[in-house]
PDB file of C-alpha atoms in Angstrom:
ATOM      1  CA  UNK D   1     -37.920 -83.004 103.534  1.00 96.00           C
ATOM      2  CA  UNK D   2     -40.220 -82.595 106.134  1.00 98.00           C
ATOM      3  CA  UNK D   3     -39.987 -82.653 109.449  1.00 98.00           C
ATOM      4  CA  UNK D   4     -41.600 -83.111 112.897  1.00 98.00           C
ATOM      5  CA  UNK D   5     -39.816 -80.943 115.555  1.00 98.00           C
ATOM      6  CA  UNK D   6     -40.197 -80.386 119.265  1.00 98.00           C
ATOM      7  CA  UNK D   7     -38.928 -77.291 121.089  1.00 98.00           C
ATOM      8  CA  UNK D   8     -38.622 -76.395 124.699  1.00 98.00           C
ATOM      9  CA  UNK D   9     -37.498 -73.504 126.843  1.00 97.00           C
ATOM     10  CA  UNK D  10     -34.651 -72.078 128.847  1.00 95.00           C
ATOM     11  CA  UNK D  11     -36.165 -74.239 131.760  1.00 96.00           C
ATOM     12  CA  UNK D  12     -37.235 -77.142 129.849  1.00 96.00           C
ATOM     13  CA  UNK D  13     -40.582 -76.967 131.467  1.00 96.00           C
ATOM     14  CA  UNK D  14     -43.114 -76.382 127.988  1.00 97.00           C
ATOM     15  CA  UNK D  15     -42.474 -78.663 125.324  1.00 98.00           C
ATOM     16  CA  UNK D  16     -44.150 -77.561 121.661  1.00 98.00           C
ATOM     17  CA  UNK D  17     -44.238 -80.230 118.703  1.00 98.00           C
ATOM     18  CA  UNK D  18     -44.544 -79.480 115.254  1.00 98.00           C
ATOM     19  CA  UNK D  19     -44.461 -79.988 111.798  1.00 98.00           C
ATOM     20  CA  UNK D  20     -42.764 -78.556 108.749  1.00 98.00           C
ATOM     21  CA  UNK D  21     -41.259 -78.478 104.831  1.00 97.00           C
ATOM     22  CA  UNK D  22     -38.608 -75.663 105.996  1.00 97.00           C
ATOM     23  CA  UNK D  23     -37.422 -76.084 109.058  1.00 97.00           C
ATOM     24  CA  UNK D  24     -34.331 -73.308 108.791  1.00 97.00           C
ATOM     25  CA  UNK D  25     -38.032 -70.275 108.321  1.00 97.00           C
ATOM     26  CA  UNK D  26     -40.105 -72.191 110.833  1.00 97.00           C
ATOM     27  CA  UNK D  27     -37.080 -72.075 113.729  1.00 97.00           C
ATOM     28  CA  UNK D  28     -36.839 -68.303 112.257  1.00 97.00           C
ATOM     29  CA  UNK D  29     -40.041 -67.850 112.847  1.00 96.00           C
ATOM     30  CA  UNK D  30     -40.298 -69.361 116.493  1.00 96.00           C
ATOM     31  CA  UNK D  31     -37.274 -67.481 117.438  1.00 95.00           C
ATOM     32  CA  UNK D  32     -38.212 -64.425 116.327  1.00 95.00           C
ATOM     33  CA  UNK D  33     -41.952 -64.377 117.147  1.00 95.00           C
ATOM     34  CA  UNK D  34     -43.104 -63.689 114.248  1.00 95.00           C
ATOM     35  CA  UNK D  35     -46.506 -64.392 115.283  1.00 95.00           C
ATOM     36  CA  UNK D  36     -46.443 -62.454 118.525  1.00 94.00           C
ATOM     37  CA  UNK D  37     -50.262 -63.961 119.008  1.00 95.00           C
ATOM     38  CA  UNK D  38     -48.414 -67.660 119.243  1.00 95.00           C
ATOM     39  CA  UNK D  39     -48.063 -70.726 121.321  1.00 95.00           C
ATOM     40  CA  UNK D  40     -44.524 -70.597 121.305  1.00 95.00           C
ATOM     41  CA  UNK D  41     -44.190 -67.225 121.296  1.00 96.00           C
ATOM     42  CA  UNK D  42     -46.280 -67.128 125.107  1.00 96.00           C
ATOM     43  CA  UNK D  43     -43.825 -69.223 126.793  1.00 96.00           C
ATOM     44  CA  UNK D  44     -40.233 -68.271 124.916  1.00 96.00           C
ATOM     45  CA  UNK D  45     -40.229 -72.156 123.611  1.00 97.00           C
ATOM     46  CA  UNK D  46     -37.021 -70.995 120.792  1.00 96.00           C
ATOM     47  CA  UNK D  47     -35.166 -74.162 121.867  1.00 98.00           C
ATOM     48  CA  UNK D  48     -34.779 -77.173 119.293  1.00 98.00           C
ATOM     49  CA  UNK D  49     -34.123 -80.256 121.268  1.00 98.00           C
ATOM     50  CA  UNK D  50     -35.261 -82.833 119.391  1.00 98.00           C
ATOM     51  CA  UNK D  51     -35.998 -83.034 114.931  1.00 98.00           C
ATOM     52  CA  UNK D  52     -36.487 -86.336 112.771  1.00 97.00           C
ATOM     53  CA  UNK D  53     -37.047 -85.856 109.094  1.00 97.00           C
ATOM     54  CA  UNK D  54     -38.965 -87.709 106.198  1.00 96.00           C
ATOM     55  CA  UNK D  55     -39.398 -87.839 102.654  1.00 97.00           C
ATOM     56  CA  UNK D  56     -43.346 -87.080 103.289  1.00 96.00           C
ATOM     57  CA  UNK D  57     -45.895 -84.859 104.497  1.00 97.00           C
ATOM     58  CA  UNK D  58     -48.178 -87.420 105.497  1.00 97.00           C
ATOM     59  CA  UNK D  59     -46.221 -89.269 107.467  1.00 97.00           C
ATOM     60  CA  UNK D  60     -44.933 -86.180 109.159  1.00 98.00           C
ATOM     61  CA  UNK D  61     -48.139 -85.070 110.184  1.00 98.00           C
ATOM     62  CA  UNK D  62     -49.179 -88.391 111.832  1.00 98.00           C
ATOM     63  CA  UNK D  63     -45.290 -88.492 113.780  1.00 98.00           C
ATOM     64  CA  UNK D  64     -46.799 -85.491 114.627  1.00 98.00           C
ATOM     65  CA  UNK D  65     -49.808 -86.026 115.512  1.00 98.00           C
ATOM     66  CA  UNK D  66     -48.784 -89.373 117.630  1.00 98.00           C
ATOM     67  CA  UNK D  67     -45.754 -87.522 119.018  1.00 98.00           C
ATOM     68  CA  UNK D  68     -48.663 -84.522 120.933  1.00 98.00           C
ATOM     69  CA  UNK D  69     -50.053 -87.858 122.145  1.00 98.00           C
ATOM     70  CA  UNK D  70     -47.634 -88.598 124.508  1.00 98.00           C
ATOM     71  CA  UNK D  71     -47.770 -88.086 127.977  1.00 98.00           C
ATOM     72  CA  UNK D  72     -44.759 -85.775 129.270  1.00 98.00           C
ATOM     73  CA  UNK D  73     -42.356 -88.277 130.661  1.00 98.00           C
ATOM     74  CA  UNK D  74     -42.705 -90.196 126.781  1.00 98.00           C
ATOM     75  CA  UNK D  75     -41.363 -87.081 124.891  1.00 98.00           C
ATOM     76  CA  UNK D  76     -38.975 -86.697 127.614  1.00 98.00           C
ATOM     77  CA  UNK D  77     -37.602 -89.979 126.607  1.00 98.00           C
ATOM     78  CA  UNK D  78     -37.967 -89.609 123.315  1.00 98.00           C
ATOM     79  CA  UNK D  79     -35.112 -85.851 123.155  1.00 98.00           C
ATOM     80  CA  UNK D  80     -33.471 -88.522 125.648  1.00 97.00           C
ATOM     81  CA  UNK D  81     -32.986 -90.679 122.537  1.00 95.00           C
ATOM     82  CA  UNK D  82     -31.291 -87.708 120.462  1.00 94.00           C
ATOM     83  CA  UNK D  83     -30.461 -84.978 122.369  1.00 97.00           C
ATOM     84  CA  UNK D  84     -29.098 -86.438 126.240  1.00 97.00           C
ATOM     85  CA  UNK D  85     -28.229 -83.145 127.740  1.00 97.00           C
ATOM     86  CA  UNK D  86     -31.243 -80.788 125.722  1.00 97.00           C
ATOM     87  CA  UNK D  87     -28.805 -79.082 124.349  1.00 97.00           C
ATOM     88  CA  UNK D  88     -30.348 -76.047 121.261  1.00 97.00           C
ATOM     89  CA  UNK D  89     -29.627 -79.025 117.716  1.00 97.00           C
ATOM     90  CA  UNK D  90     -30.539 -75.192 115.662  1.00 93.00           C
ATOM     91  CA  UNK D  91     -26.812 -73.645 117.091  1.00 76.00           C
TER      92      UNK D  91
END
């Protein structure tokens, strides 16, 4: 299974879109700042607010690129469809 996901920070100012084949491991890396120099560590982007899955890696990568190309309003609308209160879905 492959996952496309969106993370945000506590104030919902910064968004990060990613793709992974191991969501649990990847979230752990983000939350523990496994790479202290990463974008997510720098901006403390650790709150999972959107996730979708597919069985195809190529589709997941294409979807990640599609979402990354969107403006902020459209990303917000996508998040709202699944998670209107922006709760942390990883809890």
